[in-house]
């Protein structure tokens, strides 16, 4: 059972470079999201998606783009990396309660991707 | 706007003792869910427990229980009989239950728990 898979686990970028963090889930979850974790600030929501073709901004979307062409994949793109984007990034997915699914609807997280921008 | 507050940056507890991690929330939505996650030093996020706003009883999962006080807007995590393996960062999170967009989770800043022998 793969669950939520994030790649790469570690990445070092130079300021101005672009990259894509990949996220894939095999649980047929409608909802997917990206968070960044910084010391003392908890997890902050970057972007999220309630289904294929639908994305929306979270709390800290600036500098990041997302797309959702399939249910399984939700890549996060950094178009021009900045040192302020040095962080640990988590992808997470869940069943969508908007679709009427019962239960807690807890998020399932990937293992995280540690990004350093020099 | 919804908000989650964890006022304890760090907590210490002796092995086998109980500990309470505080969480307060703010929302105007009558329907919401509250979650606790554990993040050990290895970095993964582990779901511990959930409480729905309409649940009549406090949630329990093994040694974890959620002390839900709706009027005070608090959802404290109680860990009984602490173990060394409980040393980790703990995050409280909330999801509002409005008709649209019911899936977003907002997290607090976390509490680092250290269990000592």
PDB file of C-alpha atoms in Angstrom:
ATOM      1  CA  UNK A   1       0.000   0.000   0.000  1.00  0.00           C
ATOM      2  CA  UNK A   2       1.818   3.086  -1.262  1.00  0.00           C
ATOM      3  CA  UNK A   3      -0.601   5.706   0.125  1.00  0.00           C
ATOM      4  CA  UNK A   4       0.728   9.201  -0.628  1.00  0.00           C
ATOM      5  CA  UNK A   5       4.071   9.318  -2.402  1.00  0.00           C
ATOM      6  CA  UNK A   6       6.144  12.470  -2.657  1.00  0.00           C
ATOM      7  CA  UNK A   7       9.275  12.983  -4.714  1.00  0.00           C
ATOM      8  CA  UNK A   8      11.968  14.093  -4.303  1.00  0.00           C
ATOM      9  CA  UNK A   9      12.615  13.723  -0.584  1.00  0.00           C
ATOM     10  CA  UNK A  10      15.460  16.230  -0.646  1.00  0.00           C
ATOM     11  CA  UNK A  11      16.293  19.016  -3.094  1.00  0.00           C
ATOM     12  CA  UNK A  12      18.718  21.911  -3.163  1.00  0.00           C
ATOM     13  CA  UNK A  13      17.987  24.760  -5.552  1.00  0.00           C
ATOM     14  CA  UNK A  14      19.613  28.033  -6.423  1.00  0.00           C
ATOM     15  CA  UNK A  15      17.602  31.230  -6.286  1.00  0.00           C
ATOM     16  CA  UNK A  16      15.615  31.645  -9.481  1.00  0.00           C
ATOM     17  CA  UNK A  17      15.564  27.979 -10.459  1.00  0.00           C
ATOM     18  CA  UNK A  18      12.302  26.194 -11.022  1.00  0.00           C
ATOM     19  CA  UNK A  19      11.254  22.749  -9.933  1.00  0.00           C
ATOM     20  CA  UNK A  20       8.256  20.531  -9.406  1.00  0.00           C
ATOM     21  CA  UNK A  21       7.445  18.520  -6.314  1.00  0.00           C
ATOM     22  CA  UNK A  22       5.524  15.446  -7.307  1.00  0.00           C
ATOM     23  CA  UNK A  23       2.682  13.951  -5.306  1.00  0.00           C
ATOM     24  CA  UNK A  24       0.702  10.837  -6.122  1.00  0.00           C
ATOM     25  CA  UNK A  25      -1.883   8.912  -4.138  1.00  0.00           C
ATOM     26  CA  UNK A  26      -3.409   5.521  -4.859  1.00  0.00           C
ATOM     27  CA  UNK A  27      -6.391   5.723  -2.503  1.00  0.00           C
ATOM     28  CA  UNK A  28      -8.807   7.350  -4.968  1.00  0.00           C
ATOM     29  CA  UNK A  29      -9.032  10.419  -2.753  1.00  0.00           C
ATOM     30  CA  UNK A  30     -10.793  13.411  -4.227  1.00  0.00           C
ATOM     31  CA  UNK A  31      -9.151  15.943  -1.942  1.00  0.00           C
ATOM     32  CA  UNK A  32      -5.439  16.710  -2.162  1.00  0.00           C
ATOM     33  CA  UNK A  33      -3.425  19.504  -0.641  1.00  0.00           C
ATOM     34  CA  UNK A  34       0.056  20.909  -0.166  1.00  0.00           C
ATOM     35  CA  UNK A  35       1.425  22.295   3.101  1.00  0.00           C
ATOM     36  CA  UNK A  36       4.711  23.810   4.059  1.00  0.00           C
ATOM     37  CA  UNK A  37       6.163  23.365   7.538  1.00  0.00           C
ATOM     38  CA  UNK A  38       8.454  25.954   9.052  1.00  0.00           C
ATOM     39  CA  UNK A  39       9.800  26.072  12.623  1.00  0.00           C
ATOM     40  CA  UNK A  40       7.358  27.752  14.976  1.00  0.00           C
ATOM     41  CA  UNK A  41       4.702  28.154  12.311  1.00  0.00           C
ATOM     42  CA  UNK A  42       3.129  24.742  12.107  1.00  0.00           C
ATOM     43  CA  UNK A  43       1.741  23.549   8.797  1.00  0.00           C
ATOM     44  CA  UNK A  44       0.430  26.194   6.446  1.00  0.00           C
ATOM     45  CA  UNK A  45      -1.811  25.371   3.519  1.00  0.00           C
ATOM     46  CA  UNK A  46      -0.407  26.351   0.120  1.00  0.00           C
ATOM     47  CA  UNK A  47      -2.914  25.020  -2.415  1.00  0.00           C
ATOM     48  CA  UNK A  48      -5.592  22.393  -2.433  1.00  0.00           C
ATOM     49  CA  UNK A  49      -7.871  20.547  -4.841  1.00  0.00           C
ATOM     50  CA  UNK A  50     -11.286  18.970  -4.326  1.00  0.00           C
ATOM     51  CA  UNK A  51     -11.092  16.971  -7.533  1.00  0.00           C
ATOM     52  CA  UNK A  52      -9.555  16.703 -10.969  1.00  0.00           C
ATOM     53  CA  UNK A  53      -9.604  20.062 -12.731  1.00  0.00           C
ATOM     54  CA  UNK A  54     -10.369  22.012  -9.543  1.00  0.00           C
ATOM     55  CA  UNK A  55      -7.742  23.842  -7.506  1.00  0.00           C
ATOM     56  CA  UNK A  56      -7.810  26.710  -5.055  1.00  0.00           C
ATOM     57  CA  UNK A  57      -5.423  28.798  -3.006  1.00  0.00           C
ATOM     58  CA  UNK A  58      -4.688  28.221   0.626  1.00  0.00           C
ATOM     59  CA  UNK A  59      -3.074  30.466   3.200  1.00  0.00           C
ATOM     60  CA  UNK A  60       0.339  30.947   1.518  1.00  0.00           C
ATOM     61  CA  UNK A  61      -0.029  30.452  -2.260  1.00  0.00           C
ATOM     62  CA  UNK A  62       2.400  33.077  -3.560  1.00  0.00           C
ATOM     63  CA  UNK A  63       5.287  31.640  -5.551  1.00  0.00           C
ATOM     64  CA  UNK A  64       3.607  28.274  -6.099  1.00  0.00           C
ATOM     65  CA  UNK A  65       1.446  26.813  -8.846  1.00  0.00           C
ATOM     66  CA  UNK A  66      -0.575  23.624  -8.918  1.00  0.00           C
ATOM     67  CA  UNK A  67      -2.681  21.657 -11.351  1.00  0.00           C
ATOM     68  CA  UNK A  68      -4.855  18.573 -11.019  1.00  0.00           C
ATOM     69  CA  UNK A  69      -5.282  16.757 -14.300  1.00  0.00           C
ATOM     70  CA  UNK A  70      -5.944  13.364 -12.714  1.00  0.00           C
ATOM     71  CA  UNK A  71      -7.372  12.154  -9.419  1.00  0.00           C
ATOM     72  CA  UNK A  72      -4.043  10.558  -8.501  1.00  0.00           C
ATOM     73  CA  UNK A  73      -1.553  13.372  -9.076  1.00  0.00           C
ATOM     74  CA  UNK A  74      -1.162  16.845  -7.626  1.00  0.00           C
ATOM     75  CA  UNK A  75       2.210  18.420  -8.478  1.00  0.00           C
ATOM     76  CA  UNK A  76       3.458  21.613  -6.842  1.00  0.00           C
ATOM     77  CA  UNK A  77       5.533  23.928  -9.021  1.00  0.00           C
ATOM     78  CA  UNK A  78       7.999  26.556  -7.875  1.00  0.00           C
ATOM     79  CA  UNK A  79       8.461  28.847 -10.851  1.00  0.00           C
ATOM     80  CA  UNK A  80      11.351  30.937  -9.510  1.00  0.00           C
ATOM     81  CA  UNK A  81      12.662  29.651  -6.204  1.00  0.00           C
ATOM     82  CA  UNK A  82      13.479  32.082  -3.408  1.00  0.00           C
ATOM     83  CA  UNK A  83      15.313  31.476  -0.106  1.00  0.00           C
ATOM     84  CA  UNK A  84      11.990  32.130   1.695  1.00  0.00           C
ATOM     85  CA  UNK A  85      10.723  28.918   0.117  1.00  0.00           C
ATOM     86  CA  UNK A  86      13.231  26.845   2.056  1.00  0.00           C
ATOM     87  CA  UNK A  87      10.943  24.531   3.970  1.00  0.00           C
ATOM     88  CA  UNK A  88       9.608  21.030   4.390  1.00  0.00           C
ATOM     89  CA  UNK A  89       6.699  20.366   2.066  1.00  0.00           C
ATOM     90  CA  UNK A  90       3.940  17.867   2.717  1.00  0.00           C
ATOM     91  CA  UNK A  91       1.364  16.555   0.325  1.00  0.00           C
ATOM     92  CA  UNK A  92      -1.810  15.181   1.899  1.00  0.00           C
ATOM     93  CA  UNK A  93      -5.023  13.621   0.656  1.00  0.00           C
ATOM     94  CA  UNK A  94      -8.382  12.536   2.000  1.00  0.00           C
ATOM     95  CA  UNK A  95     -11.823  11.445   0.990  1.00  0.00           C
ATOM     96  CA  UNK A  96     -13.916  14.479   0.236  1.00  0.00           C
ATOM     97  CA  UNK A  97     -16.680  15.128   2.720  1.00  0.00           C
ATOM     98  CA  UNK A  98     -18.126  17.487   0.145  1.00  0.00           C
ATOM     99  CA  UNK A  99     -19.020  14.346  -1.777  1.00  0.00           C
ATOM    100  CA  UNK A 100     -20.983  13.104   1.225  1.00  0.00           C
ATOM    101  CA  UNK A 101     -18.473  10.588   2.525  1.00  0.00           C
ATOM    102  CA  UNK A 102     -19.000   9.843   6.206  1.00  0.00           C
ATOM    103  CA  UNK A 103     -16.293   9.515   8.832  1.00  0.00           C
ATOM    104  CA  UNK A 104     -13.507  11.711  10.098  1.00  0.00           C
ATOM    105  CA  UNK A 105     -12.028  12.424   6.713  1.00  0.00           C
ATOM    106  CA  UNK A 106      -8.549  12.605   8.165  1.00  0.00           C
ATOM    107  CA  UNK A 107      -5.665  13.640   5.976  1.00  0.00           C
ATOM    108  CA  UNK A 108      -3.154  11.040   4.847  1.00  0.00           C
ATOM    109  CA  UNK A 109       0.290  12.582   4.503  1.00  0.00           C
ATOM    110  CA  UNK A 110       3.280  11.870   2.360  1.00  0.00           C
ATOM    111  CA  UNK A 111       6.705  11.595   3.980  1.00  0.00           C
ATOM    112  CA  UNK A 112       7.627  15.167   3.187  1.00  0.00           C
ATOM    113  CA  UNK A 113      10.109  16.869   0.881  1.00  0.00           C
ATOM    114  CA  UNK A 114      12.885  18.987   2.321  1.00  0.00           C
ATOM    115  CA  UNK A 115      13.710  21.873   0.005  1.00  0.00           C
ATOM    116  CA  UNK A 116      16.641  24.234   0.450  1.00  0.00           C
ATOM    117  CA  UNK A 117      16.963  27.336  -1.715  1.00  0.00           C
ATOM    118  CA  UNK A 118      20.394  28.956  -1.704  1.00  0.00           C
TER     119      UNK A 118
ATOM    120  CA  UNK B   1     -11.838  33.053   9.644  1.00  0.00           C
ATOM    121  CA  UNK B   2     -11.038  29.814  11.378  1.00  0.00           C
ATOM    122  CA  UNK B   3      -8.093  29.728  13.724  1.00  0.00           C
ATOM    123  CA  UNK B   4      -6.290  27.156  15.830  1.00  0.00           C
ATOM    124  CA  UNK B   5      -4.151  28.139  18.820  1.00  0.00           C
ATOM    125  CA  UNK B   6      -1.665  25.968  20.647  1.00  0.00           C
ATOM    126  CA  UNK B   7      -0.123  28.037  23.422  1.00  0.00           C
ATOM    127  CA  UNK B   8       2.394  25.484  24.718  1.00  0.00           C
ATOM    128  CA  UNK B   9       5.533  25.442  22.566  1.00  0.00           C
ATOM    129  CA  UNK B  10       6.968  22.657  24.726  1.00  0.00           C
ATOM    130  CA  UNK B  11       5.879  20.281  27.443  1.00  0.00           C
ATOM    131  CA  UNK B  12       7.720  17.814  29.650  1.00  0.00           C
ATOM    132  CA  UNK B  13       6.197  14.755  31.281  1.00  0.00           C
ATOM    133  CA  UNK B  14       7.591  11.843  33.208  1.00  0.00           C
ATOM    134  CA  UNK B  15       7.095   8.370  31.868  1.00  0.00           C
ATOM    135  CA  UNK B  16       3.824   6.733  32.976  1.00  0.00           C
ATOM    136  CA  UNK B  17       2.274  10.077  33.897  1.00  0.00           C
ATOM    137  CA  UNK B  18      -0.639  11.698  32.038  1.00  0.00           C
ATOM    138  CA  UNK B  19      -0.210  14.921  30.085  1.00  0.00           C
ATOM    139  CA  UNK B  20      -2.636  17.404  28.540  1.00  0.00           C
ATOM    140  CA  UNK B  21      -1.807  19.349  25.399  1.00  0.00           C
ATOM    141  CA  UNK B  22      -3.926  22.449  24.921  1.00  0.00           C
ATOM    142  CA  UNK B  23      -5.771  23.506  21.797  1.00  0.00           C
ATOM    143  CA  UNK B  24      -8.285  26.284  21.361  1.00  0.00           C
ATOM    144  CA  UNK B  25     -10.119  27.096  18.171  1.00  0.00           C
ATOM    145  CA  UNK B  26     -12.216  29.831  16.704  1.00  0.00           C
ATOM    146  CA  UNK B  27     -14.926  29.349  14.136  1.00  0.00           C
ATOM    147  CA  UNK B  28     -18.385  30.682  13.411  1.00  0.00           C
ATOM    148  CA  UNK B  29     -19.425  27.485  11.634  1.00  0.00           C
ATOM    149  CA  UNK B  30     -21.620  25.243  13.826  1.00  0.00           C
ATOM    150  CA  UNK B  31     -20.322  22.176  12.014  1.00  0.00           C
ATOM    151  CA  UNK B  32     -16.612  21.436  12.291  1.00  0.00           C
ATOM    152  CA  UNK B  33     -14.126  18.699  13.056  1.00  0.00           C
ATOM    153  CA  UNK B  34     -11.072  18.706  15.269  1.00  0.00           C
ATOM    154  CA  UNK B  35      -8.013  16.528  14.724  1.00  0.00           C
ATOM    155  CA  UNK B  36      -4.772  15.743  16.480  1.00  0.00           C
ATOM    156  CA  UNK B  37      -1.653  14.588  14.656  1.00  0.00           C
ATOM    157  CA  UNK B  38       1.692  13.371  15.971  1.00  0.00           C
ATOM    158  CA  UNK B  39       4.972  14.106  14.238  1.00  0.00           C
ATOM    159  CA  UNK B  40       7.928  12.108  15.597  1.00  0.00           C
ATOM    160  CA  UNK B  41      11.492  13.150  14.903  1.00  0.00           C
ATOM    161  CA  UNK B  42      11.435  11.023  11.751  1.00  0.00           C
ATOM    162  CA  UNK B  43       9.057  13.591  10.269  1.00  0.00           C
ATOM    163  CA  UNK B  44       5.954  11.679   9.252  1.00  0.00           C
ATOM    164  CA  UNK B  45       2.504  12.913  10.227  1.00  0.00           C
ATOM    165  CA  UNK B  46       0.431  10.381  12.152  1.00  0.00           C
ATOM    166  CA  UNK B  47      -3.308  10.840  12.678  1.00  0.00           C
ATOM    167  CA  UNK B  48      -4.277  10.247  16.314  1.00  0.00           C
ATOM    168  CA  UNK B  49      -7.857  11.222  17.039  1.00  0.00           C
ATOM    169  CA  UNK B  50     -10.909  13.074  15.720  1.00  0.00           C
ATOM    170  CA  UNK B  51     -13.826  14.896  17.335  1.00  0.00           C
ATOM    171  CA  UNK B  52     -16.862  16.157  15.449  1.00  0.00           C
ATOM    172  CA  UNK B  53     -18.651  19.239  16.714  1.00  0.00           C
ATOM    173  CA  UNK B  54     -21.905  17.336  17.084  1.00  0.00           C
ATOM    174  CA  UNK B  55     -20.397  14.308  18.786  1.00  0.00           C
ATOM    175  CA  UNK B  56     -21.971  13.898  22.198  1.00  0.00           C
ATOM    176  CA  UNK B  57     -19.065  12.100  23.814  1.00  0.00           C
ATOM    177  CA  UNK B  58     -15.382  12.891  23.965  1.00  0.00           C
ATOM    178  CA  UNK B  59     -13.363  10.871  21.491  1.00  0.00           C
ATOM    179  CA  UNK B  60     -10.972   8.216  22.759  1.00  0.00           C
ATOM    180  CA  UNK B  61      -8.386   6.103  20.942  1.00  0.00           C
ATOM    181  CA  UNK B  62      -6.371   3.863  23.211  1.00  0.00           C
ATOM    182  CA  UNK B  63      -4.223   6.088  25.447  1.00  0.00           C
ATOM    183  CA  UNK B  64      -5.404   9.209  23.646  1.00  0.00           C
ATOM    184  CA  UNK B  65      -8.535  11.105  24.574  1.00  0.00           C
ATOM    185  CA  UNK B  66      -9.863  14.433  23.494  1.00  0.00           C
ATOM    186  CA  UNK B  67     -11.234  16.734  26.187  1.00  0.00           C
ATOM    187  CA  UNK B  68     -13.791  18.610  24.096  1.00  0.00           C
ATOM    188  CA  UNK B  69     -15.291  21.681  25.745  1.00  0.00           C
ATOM    189  CA  UNK B  70     -17.486  23.269  23.120  1.00  0.00           C
ATOM    190  CA  UNK B  71     -18.494  26.361  25.089  1.00  0.00           C
ATOM    191  CA  UNK B  72     -14.839  27.160  25.744  1.00  0.00           C
ATOM    192  CA  UNK B  73     -13.868  26.231  22.178  1.00  0.00           C
ATOM    193  CA  UNK B  74     -11.160  23.946  23.426  1.00  0.00           C
ATOM    194  CA  UNK B  75     -10.097  20.489  22.260  1.00  0.00           C
ATOM    195  CA  UNK B  76      -7.255  19.373  24.496  1.00  0.00           C
ATOM    196  CA  UNK B  77      -5.421  16.110  23.875  1.00  0.00           C
ATOM    197  CA  UNK B  78      -4.885  13.924  26.916  1.00  0.00           C
ATOM    198  CA  UNK B  79      -2.233  11.228  26.747  1.00  0.00           C
ATOM    199  CA  UNK B  80      -2.450   8.753  29.584  1.00  0.00           C
ATOM    200  CA  UNK B  81       0.450   6.652  30.859  1.00  0.00           C
ATOM    201  CA  UNK B  82       3.073   8.467  28.774  1.00  0.00           C
ATOM    202  CA  UNK B  83       5.738   6.418  27.058  1.00  0.00           C
ATOM    203  CA  UNK B  84       9.170   7.421  25.807  1.00  0.00           C
ATOM    204  CA  UNK B  85       7.874   6.888  22.289  1.00  0.00           C
ATOM    205  CA  UNK B  86       5.315   9.647  22.817  1.00  0.00           C
ATOM    206  CA  UNK B  87       8.107  12.235  22.534  1.00  0.00           C
ATOM    207  CA  UNK B  88       7.151  14.138  19.403  1.00  0.00           C
ATOM    208  CA  UNK B  89       5.557  17.273  18.039  1.00  0.00           C
ATOM    209  CA  UNK B  90       1.770  17.314  18.325  1.00  0.00           C
ATOM    210  CA  UNK B  91      -0.483  19.346  16.067  1.00  0.00           C
ATOM    211  CA  UNK B  92      -4.115  20.293  16.541  1.00  0.00           C
ATOM    212  CA  UNK B  93      -6.121  20.945  13.387  1.00  0.00           C
ATOM    213  CA  UNK B  94      -9.639  22.007  12.455  1.00  0.00           C
ATOM    214  CA  UNK B  95     -11.896  21.565   9.470  1.00  0.00           C
ATOM    215  CA  UNK B  96     -15.028  23.642   9.045  1.00  0.00           C
ATOM    216  CA  UNK B  97     -18.093  21.816   7.810  1.00  0.00           C
ATOM    217  CA  UNK B  98     -19.878  24.299   5.587  1.00  0.00           C
ATOM    218  CA  UNK B  99     -21.648  22.963   2.524  1.00  0.00           C
ATOM    219  CA  UNK B 100     -18.842  23.925   0.153  1.00  0.00           C
ATOM    220  CA  UNK B 101     -15.210  23.224   0.724  1.00  0.00           C
ATOM    221  CA  UNK B 102     -15.502  20.992   3.732  1.00  0.00           C
ATOM    222  CA  UNK B 103     -12.105  19.378   3.331  1.00  0.00           C
ATOM    223  CA  UNK B 104      -9.551  22.037   4.252  1.00  0.00           C
ATOM    224  CA  UNK B 105      -7.618  21.436   7.461  1.00  0.00           C
ATOM    225  CA  UNK B 106      -6.011  24.369   9.281  1.00  0.00           C
ATOM    226  CA  UNK B 107      -3.234  23.504  11.720  1.00  0.00           C
ATOM    227  CA  UNK B 108      -1.931  25.049  14.906  1.00  0.00           C
ATOM    228  CA  UNK B 109       1.739  25.769  15.490  1.00  0.00           C
ATOM    229  CA  UNK B 110       2.291  22.588  17.482  1.00  0.00           C
ATOM    230  CA  UNK B 111       3.502  21.504  20.918  1.00  0.00           C
ATOM    231  CA  UNK B 112       6.726  19.585  21.373  1.00  0.00           C
ATOM    232  CA  UNK B 113       6.293  16.911  24.028  1.00  0.00           C
ATOM    233  CA  UNK B 114       9.278  15.341  25.705  1.00  0.00           C
ATOM    234  CA  UNK B 115       8.823  12.279  27.890  1.00  0.00           C
ATOM    235  CA  UNK B 116      11.618  11.573  30.353  1.00  0.00           C
ATOM    236  CA  UNK B 117      12.304   8.387  32.331  1.00  0.00           C
TER     237      UNK B 117
END
